CSV table of C-alpha atoms in Angstrom, one decimal:
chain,number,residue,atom,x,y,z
A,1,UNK,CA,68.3,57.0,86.0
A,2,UNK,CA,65.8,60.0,87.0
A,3,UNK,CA,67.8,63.0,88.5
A,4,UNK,CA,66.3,65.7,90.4
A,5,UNK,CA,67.2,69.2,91.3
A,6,UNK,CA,65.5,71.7,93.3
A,7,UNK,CA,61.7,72.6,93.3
A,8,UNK,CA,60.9,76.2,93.5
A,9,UNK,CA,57.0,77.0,94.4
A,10,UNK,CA,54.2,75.6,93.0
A,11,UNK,CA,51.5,77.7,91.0
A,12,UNK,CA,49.2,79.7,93.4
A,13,UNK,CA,46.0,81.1,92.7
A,14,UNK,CA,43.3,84.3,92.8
A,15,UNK,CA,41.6,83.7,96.3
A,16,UNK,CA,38.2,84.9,93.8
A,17,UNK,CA,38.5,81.9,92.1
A,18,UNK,CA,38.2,79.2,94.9
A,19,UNK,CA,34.6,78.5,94.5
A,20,UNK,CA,35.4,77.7,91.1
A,21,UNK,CA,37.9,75.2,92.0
A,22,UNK,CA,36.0,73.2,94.7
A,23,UNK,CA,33.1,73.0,91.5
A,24,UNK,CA,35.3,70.8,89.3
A,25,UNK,CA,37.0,69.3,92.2
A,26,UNK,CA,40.8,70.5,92.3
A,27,UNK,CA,40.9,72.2,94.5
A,28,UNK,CA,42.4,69.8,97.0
A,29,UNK,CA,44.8,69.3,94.9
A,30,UNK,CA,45.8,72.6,94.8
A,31,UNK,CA,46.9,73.3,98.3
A,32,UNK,CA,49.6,70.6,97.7
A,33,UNK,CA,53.2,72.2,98.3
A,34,UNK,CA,56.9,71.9,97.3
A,35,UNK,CA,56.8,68.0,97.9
A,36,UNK,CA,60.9,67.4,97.3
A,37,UNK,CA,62.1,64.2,95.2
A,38,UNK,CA,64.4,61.4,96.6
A,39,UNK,CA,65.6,60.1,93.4
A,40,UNK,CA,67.6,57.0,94.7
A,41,UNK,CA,63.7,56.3,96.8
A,42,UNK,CA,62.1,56.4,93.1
A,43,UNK,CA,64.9,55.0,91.2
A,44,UNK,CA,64.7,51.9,93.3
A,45,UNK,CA,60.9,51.4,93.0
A,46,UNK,CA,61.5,51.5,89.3
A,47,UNK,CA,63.8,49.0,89.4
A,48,UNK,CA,60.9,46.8,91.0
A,49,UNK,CA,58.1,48.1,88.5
A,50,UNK,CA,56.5,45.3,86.3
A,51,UNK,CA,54.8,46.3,83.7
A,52,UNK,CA,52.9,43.3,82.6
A,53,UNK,CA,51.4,43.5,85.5
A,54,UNK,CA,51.7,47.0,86.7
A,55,UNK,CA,52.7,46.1,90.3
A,56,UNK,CA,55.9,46.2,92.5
A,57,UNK,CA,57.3,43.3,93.1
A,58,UNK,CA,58.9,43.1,96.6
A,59,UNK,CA,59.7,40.1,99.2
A,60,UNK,CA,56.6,40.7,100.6
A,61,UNK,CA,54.3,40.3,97.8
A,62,UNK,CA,53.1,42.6,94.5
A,63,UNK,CA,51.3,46.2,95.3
A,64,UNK,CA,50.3,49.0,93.5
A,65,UNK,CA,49.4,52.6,93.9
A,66,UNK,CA,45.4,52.4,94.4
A,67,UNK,CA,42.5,54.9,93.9
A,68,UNK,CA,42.0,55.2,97.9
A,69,UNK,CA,45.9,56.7,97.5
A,70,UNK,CA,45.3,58.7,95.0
A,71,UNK,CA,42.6,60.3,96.7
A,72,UNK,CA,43.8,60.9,99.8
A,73,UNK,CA,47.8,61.8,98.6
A,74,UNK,CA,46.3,64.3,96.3
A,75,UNK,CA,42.9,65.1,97.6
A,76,UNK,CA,41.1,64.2,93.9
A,77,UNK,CA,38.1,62.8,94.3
A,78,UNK,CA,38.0,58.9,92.5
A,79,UNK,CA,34.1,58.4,92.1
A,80,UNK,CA,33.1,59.2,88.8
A,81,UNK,CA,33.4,59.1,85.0
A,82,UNK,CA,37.1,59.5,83.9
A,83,UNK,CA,38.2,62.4,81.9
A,84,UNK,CA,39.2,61.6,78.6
A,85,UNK,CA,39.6,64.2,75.3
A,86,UNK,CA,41.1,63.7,71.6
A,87,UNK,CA,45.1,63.8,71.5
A,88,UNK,CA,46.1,67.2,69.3
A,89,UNK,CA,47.2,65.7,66.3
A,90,UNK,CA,48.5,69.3,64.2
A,91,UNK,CA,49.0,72.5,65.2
A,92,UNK,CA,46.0,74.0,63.9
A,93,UNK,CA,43.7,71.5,66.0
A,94,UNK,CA,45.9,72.9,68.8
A,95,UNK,CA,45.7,76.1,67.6
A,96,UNK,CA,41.4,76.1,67.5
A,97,UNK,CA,40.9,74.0,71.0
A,98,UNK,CA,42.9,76.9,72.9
A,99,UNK,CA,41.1,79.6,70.9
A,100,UNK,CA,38.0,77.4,72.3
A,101,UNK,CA,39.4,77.6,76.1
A,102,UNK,CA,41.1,80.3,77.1
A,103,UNK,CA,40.4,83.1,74.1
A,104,UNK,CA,43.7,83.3,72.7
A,105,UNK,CA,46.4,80.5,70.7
A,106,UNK,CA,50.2,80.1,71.4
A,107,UNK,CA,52.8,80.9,68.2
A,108,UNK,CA,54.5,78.1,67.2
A,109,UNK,CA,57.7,78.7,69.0
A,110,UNK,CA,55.3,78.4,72.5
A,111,UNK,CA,54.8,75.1,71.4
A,112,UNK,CA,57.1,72.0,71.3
A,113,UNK,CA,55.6,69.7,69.3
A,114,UNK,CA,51.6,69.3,69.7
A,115,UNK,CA,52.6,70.4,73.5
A,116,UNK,CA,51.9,74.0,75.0
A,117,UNK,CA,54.9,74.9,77.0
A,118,UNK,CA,54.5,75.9,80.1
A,119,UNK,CA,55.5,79.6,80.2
A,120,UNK,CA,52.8,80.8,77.9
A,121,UNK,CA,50.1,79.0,80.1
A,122,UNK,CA,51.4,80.7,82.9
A,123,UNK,CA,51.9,83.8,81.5
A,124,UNK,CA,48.8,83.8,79.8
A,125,UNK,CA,47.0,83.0,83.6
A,126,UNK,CA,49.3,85.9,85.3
A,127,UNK,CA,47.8,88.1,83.1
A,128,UNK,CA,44.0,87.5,82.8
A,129,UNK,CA,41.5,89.8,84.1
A,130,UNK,CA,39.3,88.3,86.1
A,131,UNK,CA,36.1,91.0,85.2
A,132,UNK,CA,33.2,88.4,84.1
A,133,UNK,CA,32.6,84.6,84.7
A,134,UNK,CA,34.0,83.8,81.0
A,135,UNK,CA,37.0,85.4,82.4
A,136,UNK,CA,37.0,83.4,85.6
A,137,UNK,CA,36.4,79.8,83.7
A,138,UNK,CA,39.9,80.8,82.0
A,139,UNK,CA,41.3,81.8,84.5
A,140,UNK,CA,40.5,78.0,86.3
A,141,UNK,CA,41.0,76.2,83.1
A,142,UNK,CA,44.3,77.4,82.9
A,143,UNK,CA,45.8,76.9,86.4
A,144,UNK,CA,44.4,72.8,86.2
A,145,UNK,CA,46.1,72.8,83.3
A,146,UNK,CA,49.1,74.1,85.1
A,147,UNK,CA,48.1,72.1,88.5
A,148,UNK,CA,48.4,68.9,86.3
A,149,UNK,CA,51.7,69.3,84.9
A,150,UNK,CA,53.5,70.4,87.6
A,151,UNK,CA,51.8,69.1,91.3
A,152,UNK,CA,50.2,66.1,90.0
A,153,UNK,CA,52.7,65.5,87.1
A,154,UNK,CA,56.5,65.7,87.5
A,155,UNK,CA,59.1,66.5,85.0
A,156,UNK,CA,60.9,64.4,82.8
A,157,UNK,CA,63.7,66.4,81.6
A,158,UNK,CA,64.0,66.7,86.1
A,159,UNK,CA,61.7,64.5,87.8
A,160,UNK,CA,61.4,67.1,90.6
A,161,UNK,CA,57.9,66.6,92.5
A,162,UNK,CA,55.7,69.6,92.8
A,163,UNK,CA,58.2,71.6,90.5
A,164,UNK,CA,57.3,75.3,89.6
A,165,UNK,CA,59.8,75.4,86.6
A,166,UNK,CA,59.3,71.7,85.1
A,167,UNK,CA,58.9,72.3,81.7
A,168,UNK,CA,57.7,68.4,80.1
A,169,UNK,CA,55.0,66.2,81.5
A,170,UNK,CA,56.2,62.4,83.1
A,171,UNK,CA,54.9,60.4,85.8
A,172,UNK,CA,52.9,61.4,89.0
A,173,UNK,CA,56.1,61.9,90.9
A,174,UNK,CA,54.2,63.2,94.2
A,175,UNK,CA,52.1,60.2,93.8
A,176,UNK,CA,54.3,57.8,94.1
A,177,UNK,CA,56.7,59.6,96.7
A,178,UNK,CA,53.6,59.6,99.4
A,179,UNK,CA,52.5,56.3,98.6
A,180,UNK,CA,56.2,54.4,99.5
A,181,UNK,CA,56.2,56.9,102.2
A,182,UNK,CA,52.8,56.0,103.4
A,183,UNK,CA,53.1,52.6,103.1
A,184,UNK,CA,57.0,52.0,104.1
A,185,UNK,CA,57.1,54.6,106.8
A,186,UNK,CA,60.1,53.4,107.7
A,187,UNK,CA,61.6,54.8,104.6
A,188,UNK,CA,60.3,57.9,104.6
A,189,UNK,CA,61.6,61.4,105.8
A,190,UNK,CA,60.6,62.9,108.7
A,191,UNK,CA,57.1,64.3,107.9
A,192,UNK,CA,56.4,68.1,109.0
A,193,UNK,CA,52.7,68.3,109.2
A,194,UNK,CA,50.8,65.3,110.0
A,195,UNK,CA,47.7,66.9,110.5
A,196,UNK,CA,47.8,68.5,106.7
A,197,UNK,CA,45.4,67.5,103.7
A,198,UNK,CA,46.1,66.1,101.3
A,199,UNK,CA,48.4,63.6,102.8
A,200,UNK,CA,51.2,64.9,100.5
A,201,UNK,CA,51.1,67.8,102.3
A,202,UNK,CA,52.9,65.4,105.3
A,203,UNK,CA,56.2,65.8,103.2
A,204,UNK,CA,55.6,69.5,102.1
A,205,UNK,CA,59.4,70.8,102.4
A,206,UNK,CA,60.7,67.8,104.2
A,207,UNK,CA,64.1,68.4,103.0
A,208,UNK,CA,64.1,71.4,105.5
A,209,UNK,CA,64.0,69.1,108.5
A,210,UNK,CA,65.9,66.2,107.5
A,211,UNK,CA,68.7,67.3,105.3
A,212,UNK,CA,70.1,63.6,105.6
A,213,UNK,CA,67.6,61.9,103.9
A,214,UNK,CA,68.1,63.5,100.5
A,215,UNK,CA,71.5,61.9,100.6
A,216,UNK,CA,70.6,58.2,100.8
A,217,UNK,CA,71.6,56.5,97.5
A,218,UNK,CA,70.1,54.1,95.4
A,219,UNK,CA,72.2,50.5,97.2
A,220,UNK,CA,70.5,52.4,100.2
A,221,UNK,CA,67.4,51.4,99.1
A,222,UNK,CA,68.3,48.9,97.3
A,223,UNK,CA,69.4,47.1,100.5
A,224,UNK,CA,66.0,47.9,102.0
A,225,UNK,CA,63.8,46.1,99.7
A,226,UNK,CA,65.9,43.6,99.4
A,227,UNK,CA,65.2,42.7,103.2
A,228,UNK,CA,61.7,43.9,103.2
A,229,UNK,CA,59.9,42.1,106.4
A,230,UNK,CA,56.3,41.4,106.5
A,231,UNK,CA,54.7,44.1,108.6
A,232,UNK,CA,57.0,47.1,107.4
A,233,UNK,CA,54.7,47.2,104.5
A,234,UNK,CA,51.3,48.8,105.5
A,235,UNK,CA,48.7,46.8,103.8
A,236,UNK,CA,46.2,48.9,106.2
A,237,UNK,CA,47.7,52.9,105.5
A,238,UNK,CA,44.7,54.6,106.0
A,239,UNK,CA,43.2,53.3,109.2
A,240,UNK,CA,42.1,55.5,112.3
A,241,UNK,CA,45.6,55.1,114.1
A,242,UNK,CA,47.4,56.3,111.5
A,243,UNK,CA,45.3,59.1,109.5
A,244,UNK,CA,43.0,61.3,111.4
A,245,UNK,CA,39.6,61.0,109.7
A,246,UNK,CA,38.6,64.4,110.6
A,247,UNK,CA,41.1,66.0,108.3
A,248,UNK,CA,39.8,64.1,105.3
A,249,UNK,CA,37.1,66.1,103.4
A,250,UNK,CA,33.6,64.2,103.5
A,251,UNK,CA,33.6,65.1,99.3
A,252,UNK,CA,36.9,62.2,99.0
A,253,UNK,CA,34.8,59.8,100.5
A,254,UNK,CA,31.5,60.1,99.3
C-alpha cells in the first residue's frame, strides 16, 4: 500500500535562468505546483496494473498513460531522441560525473548508495552564483535534476506528488494522478484552474477546495471501477470541448 503525507512547495527557480530552461525544454514542467496525492485513487489503479502488458485493465477495456498525456500533464515535449546515460556503478564514477556537472562532488554520507540525496543538490543549487554562463548551466543542471525527482518523480518512502521534501525516486505520481483525472473526470477533485498549463496545474492545491475528496478510501474506488460504464472513460481527453487549445504551447505540439 502507497501512503502519502503532505507536500510542502516544489523547487523554484532564478527568474535569470528562464531562457535557459525553455533551451532544453523544462521549463513547462517547471511551473507545475503542489499537485496533492489521493493514495486510495492510486492504490486502486495499481491494483488494475498489468505488467505483461503495461495497461489497466478495466470493464471498459485496457489503457495506458500515452505520450500525448505526458506532454500535456507535464508540458515535456515527446518528439525527439530519448535521454539515456550509463547507470553509476561506484562511488568514484559518481564522484567524477558530478565533478564533470556541477564543479564540485558530494561526501559519502550525501550519498545513499550510488544515489545523490536530495539536500546536497539543493543546497548545492541555493548556493551557486550565478556570475558566468558555466555558472548558469549548473545552476539549470541542478534544478532538472531536482525538477525530476520531485515534480515529475514522486517518493517512494511517501508517494506524495509534487513533494518538496521527497527524499527517494519512484513512479511519476503526478503523471498518473492527471491522467485518471483527465480521463475519469468523474473521479477527480474539483479542479481550481482550468485554464492553467500544464494540465496538472488543473489540480494545483486541490485539496484546498475539496477537503472531502482526500478522504475517499480505497473500496471507494474500488467500487468505481468495478462498475465503470462506457463513456465515463474519455477515450477523446484532449479534444476542443474539453482543453482549450490556446493554452497549450505550439513547442508540445510541434
Amino acid at each position: 500500500m502507497l501512503t502519502c503525507d503532505h507536500p510542502l512547495s516544489p523547487d523554484r527557480y532564478n527568474d535569470r535562468v528562464e531562457d535557459h530552461l525553455r533551451v532544453t525544454e523544462f521549463y513547462h514542467a517547471s511551473q507545475i505546483g503542489v499537485v496533492q496525492n489521493q493514495k486510495a485513487l492510486v492504490n486502486a489503479l495499481i491494483e488494475r496494473w498489468h505488467p505483461n502488458t503495461h495497461t489497466f485493465h478495466l470493464p471498459i477495456g485496457e489503457c495506458a498513460v500515452t505520450l500525448e498525456d505526458v506532454a500535456l500533464i507535464l508540458g515535456l515535449p515527446t518528439d525527439g531522441l530519448p535521454v539515456t546515460g550509463m547507470t553509476m556503478s561506484s562511488f568514484s564514477a559518481l564522484e567524477a560525473e558530478c565533478l564533470l556537472q556541477f564543479g564540485v562532488a558530494p561526501r559519502k554520507s550525501e550519498c545513499r548508495g550510488c544515489c545523490i540525496k536530495l539536500t546536497w543538490l539543493r543546497e548545492l543549487k541555493e548556493n551557486m552564483q550565478l556570475t558566468n554562463e558555466l555558472s548558469i548551466q549548473r545552476y539549470v543542471k541542478c534544478h532538472i535534476m531536482l525538477l525530476i525527482r520531485t515534480i515529475l518523480f514522486g517518493d517512494k518512502s511517501g508517494a506524495g506528488a509534487s513533494r518538496y521534501n521527497c527524499k527517494e525516486i519512484d513512479g511519476p505520481i503526478t503523471l498518473l494522478l492527471g491522467w485518471a483525472w483527465i480521463r475519469l473526470p468523474y473521479l477527480s477533485p474539483l479542479p481550481r484552474e482550468l485554464h492553467s498549463f500544464p494540465l496538472a496545474n488543473r489540480w494545483r492545491n486541490w485539496e484546498r477546495g475539496d477537503r472531502k475528496y482526500r478522504y475517499l478510501n480505497l473500496a471507494h474506488f474500488r467500487k468505481a471501477f468495478d462498475e465503470l460504464q462506457e463513456g465515463q472513460f474519455l477515450w477523446v481527453a484532449y479534444a476542443v470541448d474539453r482543453v482549450d487549445p490556446n493554452i497549450i504551447p505550439p513547442e508540445i505540439y510541434m
